Short mmCIF file of C-alpha atoms and ligand atoms in Angstrom, two decimals:
data_model
loop_
_atom_site.label_atom_id
_atom_site.label_comp_id
_atom_site.label_asym_id
_atom_site.label_seq_id
_atom_site.Cartn_x
_atom_site.Cartn_y
_atom_site.Cartn_z
CA MET A 807 -0.28 0.07 0.08
CA THR A 808 1.26 3.52 -0.36
CA ASP A 809 0.15 7.18 0.65
CA THR A 810 -1.68 7.90 -2.74
CA ASP A 811 -3.60 4.43 -3.09
CA ASN A 812 -4.44 4.69 0.11
CA GLN A 813 -7.76 5.76 1.49
CA ASP A 814 -7.27 5.70 5.18
CA LYS A 815 -5.73 9.02 5.81
CA ARG A 816 -6.08 8.57 9.39
CA THR A 817 -2.43 8.86 11.30
CA LEU A 818 -0.86 6.85 14.04
CA ARG A 819 -1.48 8.43 16.60
CA GLU A 820 -5.36 7.98 14.99
CA VAL A 821 -5.26 4.76 15.29
CA ALA A 822 -3.82 4.72 18.61
CA SER A 823 -6.28 7.23 20.46
CA GLU A 824 -9.93 4.08 19.74
CA ALA A 825 -7.79 0.96 20.13
CA CYS A 826 -9.64 -0.20 24.15
CA LYS A 827 -6.56 0.51 25.71
CA CYS A 828 -4.30 3.27 26.68
CA ILE A 829 -1.89 3.12 23.81
CA ASP A 830 2.11 5.59 24.21
CA VAL A 831 3.14 5.16 20.23
CA GLY A 832 5.91 6.97 21.13
CA VAL A 833 8.84 8.66 19.24
CA ALA A 834 12.59 9.29 20.08
CA VAL A 835 13.61 13.35 18.68
CA LEU A 836 16.15 15.66 17.61
CA PRO A 837 15.36 19.21 19.30
CA LYS A 838 17.25 20.65 16.62
CA LEU A 839 15.21 19.60 14.14
CA LEU A 840 11.70 19.63 16.26
CA LEU A 841 12.93 22.41 16.48
CA ASN A 842 13.54 24.19 13.60
CA GLU A 843 12.33 22.00 10.46
CA ASP A 844 8.23 22.22 10.45
CA VAL A 845 8.06 19.14 8.54
CA TYR A 846 10.45 17.08 10.57
CA ALA A 847 7.87 19.02 13.97
CA SER A 848 4.41 18.02 12.37
CA THR A 849 4.80 14.91 11.52
CA VAL A 850 5.49 14.60 15.31
CA ARG A 851 2.69 15.84 16.61
CA SER A 852 0.40 14.60 13.70
CA GLU A 853 1.52 11.09 14.22
CA PHE A 854 2.86 10.48 17.90
CA ASN A 855 0.75 10.85 21.29
CA ALA A 856 4.12 10.13 23.00
CA ILE A 857 7.75 11.43 23.02
CA VAL A 858 10.98 11.12 23.92
CA VAL A 859 14.63 13.32 24.15
CA GLU A 860 16.91 10.56 21.58
CA HIS A 861 20.55 12.47 22.96
CA HIS A 862 19.85 15.31 25.09
CA MET A 863 18.96 14.08 28.29
CA LYS A 864 21.05 11.72 28.95
CA TRP A 865 23.79 12.02 31.51
CA ALA A 866 27.98 12.83 29.71
CA PRO A 867 24.83 15.31 27.71
CA LEU A 868 22.68 17.85 30.94
CA CYS A 869 26.50 18.65 31.94
CA GLN A 870 29.27 18.63 29.64
CA ASP A 871 31.01 20.56 31.51
CA LEU A 872 34.38 19.29 33.54
CA PRO A 873 33.94 20.11 37.42
CA GLY A 874 36.09 23.70 37.92
CA PRO A 875 35.88 27.44 38.89
CA ILE A 876 32.36 29.01 38.57
CA GLU A 877 34.17 32.54 38.90
CA LYS A 878 38.08 33.03 38.12
CA GLY A 879 40.09 31.50 40.33
CA THR A 880 37.41 29.79 42.53
CA GLU A 881 37.56 25.97 42.62
CA SER A 882 34.04 24.57 41.64
CA THR A 883 32.18 22.68 44.41
CA ARG A 884 30.27 21.55 41.80
CA VAL A 885 30.82 18.30 39.89
CA GLY A 886 29.02 19.43 36.70
CA ARG A 887 27.20 22.67 35.64
CA TYR A 888 23.57 21.40 33.77
CA ASP A 889 22.60 22.62 31.05
CA PHE A 890 18.64 22.18 30.80
CA HIS A 891 17.91 24.21 27.89
CA HIS A 892 17.17 21.57 24.24
CA CYS A 893 15.05 19.90 27.19
CA ASP A 894 13.23 21.45 28.61
CA GLN A 895 12.06 23.09 24.74
CA ILE A 896 11.64 19.15 23.69
CA VAL A 897 10.04 18.73 26.72
CA ASP A 898 7.94 21.74 26.41
CA PHE A 899 6.65 21.08 23.00
CA GLY A 900 5.37 17.50 23.58
CA LEU A 901 3.16 19.10 26.68
CA ARG A 902 1.57 21.32 24.36
CA HIS A 903 0.66 18.71 22.17
CA GLY A 904 -0.86 16.64 24.75
CA MET A 905 1.71 14.47 24.30
CA LYS A 906 2.93 12.14 27.35
CA VAL A 907 7.04 12.26 28.03
CA LYS A 908 10.10 9.71 29.01
CA GLY A 909 12.74 11.01 30.30
CA HIS A 910 16.20 9.37 28.78
CA VAL A 911 17.95 8.42 30.40
CA LEU A 912 19.08 8.62 34.35
CA VAL A 913 22.75 6.03 34.59
CA TRP A 914 23.56 3.97 31.26
CA HIS A 915 27.45 3.78 31.05
CA VAL A 916 27.82 4.65 27.78
CA THR A 917 26.66 8.54 28.65
CA THR A 918 27.93 8.79 32.25
CA PRO A 919 30.54 11.85 32.58
CA SER A 920 34.56 11.31 31.64
CA TRP A 921 35.14 12.97 35.02
CA VAL A 922 33.85 10.50 37.02
CA GLN A 923 36.06 7.82 35.69
CA ASN A 924 38.60 7.96 38.42
CA MET A 925 35.78 8.85 41.67
CA THR A 926 36.40 6.37 43.88
CA ALA A 927 33.52 4.28 45.03
CA LYS A 928 31.67 6.20 47.35
CA GLU A 929 32.36 9.77 45.11
CA LEU A 930 30.35 8.06 42.14
CA SER A 931 27.40 6.84 44.78
CA GLU A 932 26.90 9.62 46.30
CA GLN A 933 26.82 11.52 41.64
CA ILE A 934 25.51 9.26 40.26
CA ARG A 935 22.25 10.03 43.15
CA ARG A 936 23.09 13.99 42.74
CA HIS A 937 22.25 12.89 39.18
CA ILE A 938 18.86 11.51 39.67
CA PHE A 939 17.93 14.04 42.79
CA THR A 940 18.71 16.89 40.12
CA THR A 941 17.25 15.78 37.40
CA MET A 942 14.59 14.31 38.00
CA GLY A 943 13.97 17.78 40.21
CA HIS A 944 14.39 20.20 37.40
CA PHE A 945 11.05 17.68 35.39
CA ARG A 946 8.95 16.92 38.43
CA GLY A 947 5.13 17.77 37.79
CA ARG A 948 6.65 17.54 33.77
CA ILE A 949 8.08 14.58 32.79
CA LYS A 950 6.65 11.21 35.32
CA TYR A 951 7.90 8.05 33.18
CA TRP A 952 11.99 7.96 33.34
CA ASP A 953 14.27 4.50 32.28
CA VAL A 954 16.90 4.59 35.48
CA VAL A 955 18.84 1.84 33.99
CA ASN A 956 19.97 1.45 30.93
CA GLU A 957 20.94 -1.61 29.74
CA ALA A 958 22.77 -2.58 32.76
CA LEU A 959 23.72 -6.85 31.28
CA ALA A 960 25.56 -8.10 28.60
CA PRO A 961 24.93 -10.03 25.43
CA ASP A 962 26.07 -13.10 27.14
CA GLY A 963 23.72 -11.83 29.76
CA SER A 964 25.56 -11.68 32.68
CA LEU A 965 26.10 -8.01 34.19
CA ALA A 966 27.80 -5.64 32.31
CA LYS A 967 31.46 -5.13 33.30
CA ASN A 968 30.70 -1.30 33.54
CA ILE A 969 32.22 1.35 35.82
CA PHE A 970 29.26 1.23 38.28
CA LEU A 971 29.20 -3.02 38.81
CA GLU A 972 32.73 -2.32 39.31
CA LYS A 973 33.39 0.49 42.33
CA LEU A 974 29.45 -0.31 43.91
CA GLY A 975 29.15 -4.04 43.04
CA PRO A 976 25.57 -5.65 41.47
CA GLY A 977 23.72 -3.34 44.77
CA TYR A 978 24.20 -0.67 42.02
CA ILE A 979 20.31 -1.06 39.79
CA GLU A 980 18.62 -1.76 42.85
CA GLN A 981 20.00 1.64 43.74
CA CYS A 982 19.76 4.10 41.68
CA PHE A 983 15.73 3.42 41.85
CA ARG A 984 15.49 3.11 45.33
CA TRP A 985 17.03 7.03 44.83
CA ALA A 986 14.96 7.69 41.93
CA HIS A 987 11.30 6.38 43.99
CA GLU A 988 13.09 9.30 46.61
CA ALA A 989 13.75 11.71 43.80
CA ASP A 990 9.35 11.41 42.74
CA PRO A 991 7.62 9.18 44.70
CA ASN A 992 5.63 8.84 41.69
CA ALA A 993 7.69 8.80 39.45
CA PHE A 994 6.70 4.93 37.16
CA LEU A 995 9.85 3.79 36.65
CA ILE A 996 11.22 1.75 34.08
CA TYR A 997 14.45 -1.33 33.50
CA ASN A 998 15.69 -0.68 30.01
CA ASP A 999 18.28 -3.05 27.34
CA ASN A 1000 18.12 -4.69 23.82
CA LYS A 1001 17.92 -7.91 22.59
CA VAL A 1002 15.54 -9.23 25.42
CA GLU A 1003 12.63 -9.10 23.18
CA GLY A 1004 11.58 -12.85 22.98
CA CYS A 1005 11.75 -15.58 24.63
CA GLY A 1006 12.13 -19.01 24.63
CA LEU A 1007 14.31 -19.16 21.87
CA GLY A 1008 16.91 -21.63 23.37
CA ASP A 1009 20.46 -19.64 23.05
CA HIS A 1010 19.41 -17.29 21.76
CA SER A 1011 17.84 -15.59 24.74
CA ARG A 1012 19.57 -15.88 27.07
CA LYS A 1013 19.54 -11.91 27.31
CA ALA A 1014 15.98 -11.85 27.71
CA ASP A 1015 16.14 -14.62 30.30
CA ALA A 1016 18.64 -12.88 32.43
CA PHE A 1017 16.43 -9.28 32.31
CA TYR A 1018 13.72 -11.63 33.28
CA GLU A 1019 15.52 -13.01 35.86
CA LEU A 1020 16.51 -9.23 36.81
CA LEU A 1021 13.41 -7.78 36.95
CA LYS A 1022 12.59 -11.17 39.20
CA ASN A 1023 15.25 -10.19 41.22
CA LEU A 1024 14.18 -6.74 42.07
CA LYS A 1025 10.73 -6.82 42.77
CA ALA A 1026 10.52 -9.91 45.62
CA LYS A 1027 13.43 -7.00 46.80
CA ASN A 1028 10.16 -5.01 47.21
CA ALA A 1029 12.25 -2.15 44.93
CA PRO A 1030 10.46 0.38 43.21
CA VAL A 1031 10.82 -0.96 39.64
CA HIS A 1032 7.28 -0.18 37.86
CA GLY A 1033 8.25 -1.11 34.09
CA ALA A 1034 10.39 -3.19 31.59
CA GLY A 1035 11.39 -1.73 28.50
CA ILE A 1036 12.35 -4.34 25.73
CA GLN A 1037 14.87 -1.74 22.94
CA ALA A 1038 13.89 -3.88 20.02
CA HIS A 1039 16.44 -2.67 17.42
CA PHE A 1040 15.64 -5.21 14.69
CA ASN A 1041 18.82 -6.35 11.96
CA ALA A 1042 15.66 -8.20 9.77
CA ALA A 1043 19.41 -10.70 8.57
CA GLY A 1044 20.70 -11.13 11.11
CA VAL A 1045 21.66 -14.42 12.69
CA GLY A 1046 22.23 -16.05 16.34
CA LEU A 1047 22.05 -13.95 18.70
CA GLN A 1048 21.10 -11.21 16.35
CA ARG A 1049 18.20 -12.48 15.06
CA PRO A 1050 15.14 -10.96 15.48
CA PRO A 1051 11.61 -12.62 17.61
CA THR A 1052 9.58 -14.67 16.48
CA PRO A 1053 5.91 -12.71 17.53
CA ILE A 1054 5.31 -15.76 19.70
CA ALA A 1055 8.70 -15.52 21.49
CA VAL A 1056 7.71 -11.78 22.25
CA LYS A 1057 4.40 -12.68 23.29
CA ARG A 1058 5.33 -14.60 26.45
CA GLN A 1059 8.92 -12.10 27.64
CA ILE A 1060 6.00 -9.49 27.43
CA ARG A 1061 2.99 -12.46 29.84
CA ARG A 1062 5.93 -13.40 32.28
CA LEU A 1063 7.43 -9.44 32.98
CA GLY A 1064 3.75 -9.31 33.17
CA ASP A 1065 3.47 -11.65 35.71
CA LEU A 1066 5.27 -9.88 37.84
CA GLY A 1067 2.79 -6.51 38.23
CA LEU A 1068 5.75 -5.04 35.54
CA ARG A 1069 3.61 -2.66 32.50
CA VAL A 1070 6.08 -3.36 29.01
CA ASN A 1071 6.90 -0.91 26.22
CA ILE A 1072 9.04 -1.57 23.19
CA SER A 1073 11.67 1.91 23.72
CA GLU A 1074 13.05 1.51 21.44
CA MET A 1075 11.65 0.05 17.88
CA ASP A 1076 13.21 0.29 14.26
CA VAL A 1077 14.16 -2.05 11.13
CA ARG A 1078 16.95 -2.68 9.86
CA ILE A 1079 16.58 -4.45 6.62
CA SER A 1080 19.83 -3.79 4.64
CA LYS A 1081 21.88 -6.73 5.39
CA LEU A 1082 19.14 -8.77 3.27
CA PRO A 1083 19.69 -9.95 -0.36
CA MET A 1084 19.31 -6.95 -2.73
CA ASP A 1085 15.54 -8.07 -3.01
CA GLU A 1086 13.43 -4.64 -2.91
CA ASN A 1087 10.35 -7.17 -1.99
CA MET A 1088 12.20 -9.38 0.47
CA ARG A 1089 12.92 -6.25 2.23
CA THR A 1090 10.38 -4.31 2.06
CA ASN A 1091 8.25 -7.84 3.42
CA ALA A 1092 10.41 -8.77 6.52
CA GLN A 1093 10.02 -5.10 7.77
CA CYS A 1094 6.37 -4.81 7.28
CA ASP A 1095 5.68 -8.84 9.04
CA ILE A 1096 8.88 -7.15 11.68
CA TYR A 1097 6.59 -3.73 12.09
CA ARG A 1098 2.99 -5.31 12.25
CA ASP A 1099 3.43 -8.95 13.69
CA ILE A 1100 6.25 -7.99 16.59
CA VAL A 1101 3.93 -4.90 17.39
CA SER A 1102 -0.18 -6.73 16.68
CA ALA A 1103 2.31 -9.51 19.80
CA ALA A 1104 2.92 -7.02 21.91
CA LEU A 1105 -0.72 -4.97 21.79
CA SER A 1106 -2.27 -8.54 22.23
CA GLU A 1107 -0.71 -9.07 25.99
CA PRO A 1108 -2.61 -6.87 28.68
CA ALA A 1109 1.00 -5.64 30.90
CA PHE A 1110 1.98 -3.83 27.26
CA ASP A 1111 1.26 -0.50 26.73
CA GLY A 1112 2.90 1.04 24.63
CA ILE A 1113 5.83 1.53 21.32
CA TRP A 1114 8.49 3.72 21.10
CA LEU A 1115 10.09 4.35 17.65
CA TRP A 1116 13.99 5.63 17.35
CA GLY A 1117 13.49 8.20 14.72
CA PHE A 1118 9.82 8.28 12.35
CA THR A 1119 12.11 9.06 9.28
CA ASP A 1120 14.97 7.81 7.25
CA ALA A 1121 15.78 11.14 6.50
CA HIS A 1122 17.67 11.40 10.28
CA THR A 1123 18.46 7.65 12.39
CA TRP A 1124 20.80 6.64 14.57
CA ILE A 1125 21.95 3.38 12.62
CA LYS A 1126 23.54 5.64 9.96
CA HIS A 1127 26.34 6.75 12.60
CA PHE A 1128 26.30 3.44 15.35
CA TYR A 1129 25.59 0.94 11.89
CA TYR A 1130 26.10 0.86 8.93
CA ASP A 1131 25.04 3.85 6.61
CA GLY A 1132 21.95 3.47 3.73
CA ASP A 1133 19.59 1.66 6.05
CA GLN A 1134 16.16 2.84 6.08
CA PRO A 1135 14.18 0.82 9.23
CA LEU A 1136 11.85 3.83 10.02
CA LEU A 1137 8.47 4.13 9.03
CA PHE A 1138 8.29 7.54 6.81
CA ASP A 1139 10.96 7.98 3.73
CA LYS A 1140 13.96 10.71 3.98
CA GLU A 1141 11.17 12.59 1.70
CA PHE A 1142 8.49 12.69 5.06
CA LYS A 1143 6.53 10.36 2.79
CA LYS A 1144 4.87 7.03 4.71
CA LYS A 1145 6.35 3.64 3.64
CA LYS A 1146 4.78 0.70 3.32
CA SER A 1147 6.03 -0.19 6.84
CA TYR A 1148 4.28 2.79 8.21
CA TYR A 1149 0.67 0.87 7.20
CA ALA A 1150 1.64 -2.47 8.78
CA PHE A 1151 2.67 -0.62 11.90
CA ARG A 1152 -0.86 1.30 11.41
CA ASP A 1153 -2.00 -2.33 11.15
CA ALA A 1154 -0.80 -3.02 13.86
CA LEU A 1155 -2.91 -0.19 16.33
CA GLY A 1156 -4.84 -1.16 14.33
CA THR A 1157 -5.93 -4.69 15.90
CA LEU A 1158 -6.44 -2.59 19.45
CA SER A 1159 -9.14 -0.84 17.50
CA ILE A 1160 -13.21 -2.63 17.77
CA GLY A 1161 -13.17 -4.86 15.27
CA GLY A 1162 -9.67 -5.89 14.84
CA ILE A 1163 -7.86 -8.95 14.67
CA VAL A 1164 -4.88 -9.55 16.56
CA GLY A 1165 -2.85 -10.45 14.25
CA GLY A 1166 -3.89 -8.62 11.12
CA LYS A 1167 -4.09 -11.46 8.13
CA GLN A 1168 -0.26 -12.76 9.31
CA LYS A 1169 -0.39 -16.82 11.18
CA LEU A 1170 1.48 -14.68 14.29
CA PHE A 1171 0.44 -17.53 16.55
CA GLN A 1172 0.96 -21.34 17.18
CA ARG A 1173 -2.04 -23.22 15.48
CA ASN A 1174 -1.71 -27.56 16.37
CA GLY A 1175 0.67 -26.99 18.11
CA GLU A 1176 2.84 -26.36 14.79
CA LEU A 1177 4.96 -22.69 15.38
CA GLU A 1178 4.31 -21.22 11.75
CA PRO A 1179 7.01 -20.72 9.82
CA TRP A 1180 6.79 -17.19 10.82
CA GLY A 1181 9.20 -15.10 8.76
CA LYS A 1182 10.36 -17.92 6.57
CA VAL A 1183 10.66 -15.01 3.25
CA TRP A 1184 13.68 -13.07 4.87
CA MET A 1185 15.14 -15.39 7.27
CA GLN A 1186 19.02 -15.78 7.12
CA PRO A 1187 19.97 -19.43 7.26
CA GLU A 1188 21.90 -19.88 10.49
CA PRO A 1189 25.37 -20.00 9.26
CA ASN A 1190 27.15 -24.14 9.56
CA PHE A 1191 30.38 -22.96 11.78
CA VAL A 1192 28.79 -22.34 15.58
CA SER A 1193 32.10 -20.53 16.07
CA ASP A 1194 32.07 -18.51 13.93
CA LYS A 1195 32.48 -15.09 14.89
CA SER A 1196 30.63 -13.05 12.42
CA SER A 1197 27.79 -15.93 13.38
CA ASN A 1198 27.16 -13.47 15.76
CA ILE A 1199 25.78 -16.93 17.82
CA LEU A 1200 28.23 -16.86 20.36
CA PRO A 1201 29.18 -13.32 22.18
CA SER A 1202 32.70 -11.24 22.02
CA GLY A 1203 32.79 -11.23 25.61
CA ASP A 1204 32.51 -7.54 25.27
CA SER A 1205 30.16 -6.34 27.73
CA ASN A 1206 29.18 -3.40 24.94
CA PRO A 1207 26.26 -3.80 23.25
CA ASP A 1208 26.76 -4.96 19.21
CA TRP A 1209 26.51 -0.58 18.33
CA LEU A 1210 29.24 -0.05 20.16
CA GLN A 1211 31.64 -2.95 20.04
CA ARG A 1212 34.25 -2.29 17.21
C1 LIG B 1156 21.77 6.58 20.72
C2 LIG B 1156 21.36 8.25 20.41
O1 LIG B 1156 19.57 7.38 19.10
C3 LIG B 1156 22.36 8.53 19.12
O2 LIG B 1156 22.08 9.74 18.84
C4 LIG B 1156 23.46 9.13 20.23
O3 LIG B 1156 24.81 9.28 19.40
C5 LIG B 1156 24.17 7.62 21.52
O4 LIG B 1156 23.07 6.99 22.10
N1 LIG B 1156 20.02 2.52 22.86
C6 LIG B 1156 19.71 3.18 23.82
C7 LIG B 1156 19.50 4.35 22.86
O5 LIG B 1156 18.61 3.20 25.39
O6 LIG B 1156 19.82 6.01 24.63
C8 LIG B 1156 20.47 4.84 22.16
O7 LIG B 1156 20.99 5.57 21.17
C9 LIG B 1156 20.07 4.06 20.76
C10 LIG B 1156 20.75 2.64 21.56
#
């Protein structure tokens, strides 16, 4: 389906508003584009009911300045100076247009300011607490939903070897949630991670199992964790640990997270297709299947409350800088025209409209015990040699996410 021959002109936000339950349809935005490009801003405003700042609300971008004297000659006691102006403009844009605003992300080893690297455990702990209170305090009353800790798990499901784990031990995750709850007792607090979207896939879902266990342990300790964010940065050509999960695996993961009392959201969805064979139909089918069927499956779960895209136009995607250039992972093309994946995504939202059919035309779920060969048109065969690094079946041992591994 394309823009011209589509009679149904409803936007994503309009379809979401007709759903039988409140569903966030959110998007990560870039300040410079939202504040300066009309078509970018008007598309965000009309298509989405929720917004998150793609990068500028993280710790280092918020207080780039190194510690140092505020007035000439006086030793600064404040470590880092906060500059909220970019984020304030985005948050105010979202609130002005009746959008939910999500804070992303308070504690993530990738965007920790350089000046904490050499601190003692006590100093680091004090700085994390100060950052959480400073940031949540600044947005209190405007932002209720927070990604508190991000990507604390390594690809093999162990805790990522980052500065927090090394200096503060595994308890840092729980501690961050307790500080966040202290900073704003009304806030909805989320743990967010990638490659955790589906379970029941044997070796390929070790990290998804670890994600579940981490949240189960936090809930068992009565830690104030309310939500789980599954990022859904999918590579349609992925194999091994990079393979996209099936819809049924996503349903299973959301179901068991919901059984812990958590709400679940897809937090950063995009679907890379450029590593598939050079076949336009296959690439389009793959992207449409994944957006429509994974999102339909997620929406069919009671604990599921929202989908957040990591950008909306192929003209501006982080994939270009962190994976490879030339991919088209989103719902709008570079000229901001709706792609077939837009309509597939909207079909998924429509499954929650009155009379909507879960899974649309696709056979998403098990039929008579047989799992439909979902993705048979585009899924790539697993390589023969398990030890083959390129297959990504075995994590490289680097505790950074694949997009940070070089
Ligand atoms: C990315 C942003 O999109 C980039 O602009 C930035 O330079 C690096 O971070 N998982 C996350 C996001 O939780 O915060 C990351 O966003 C992408 C991976």
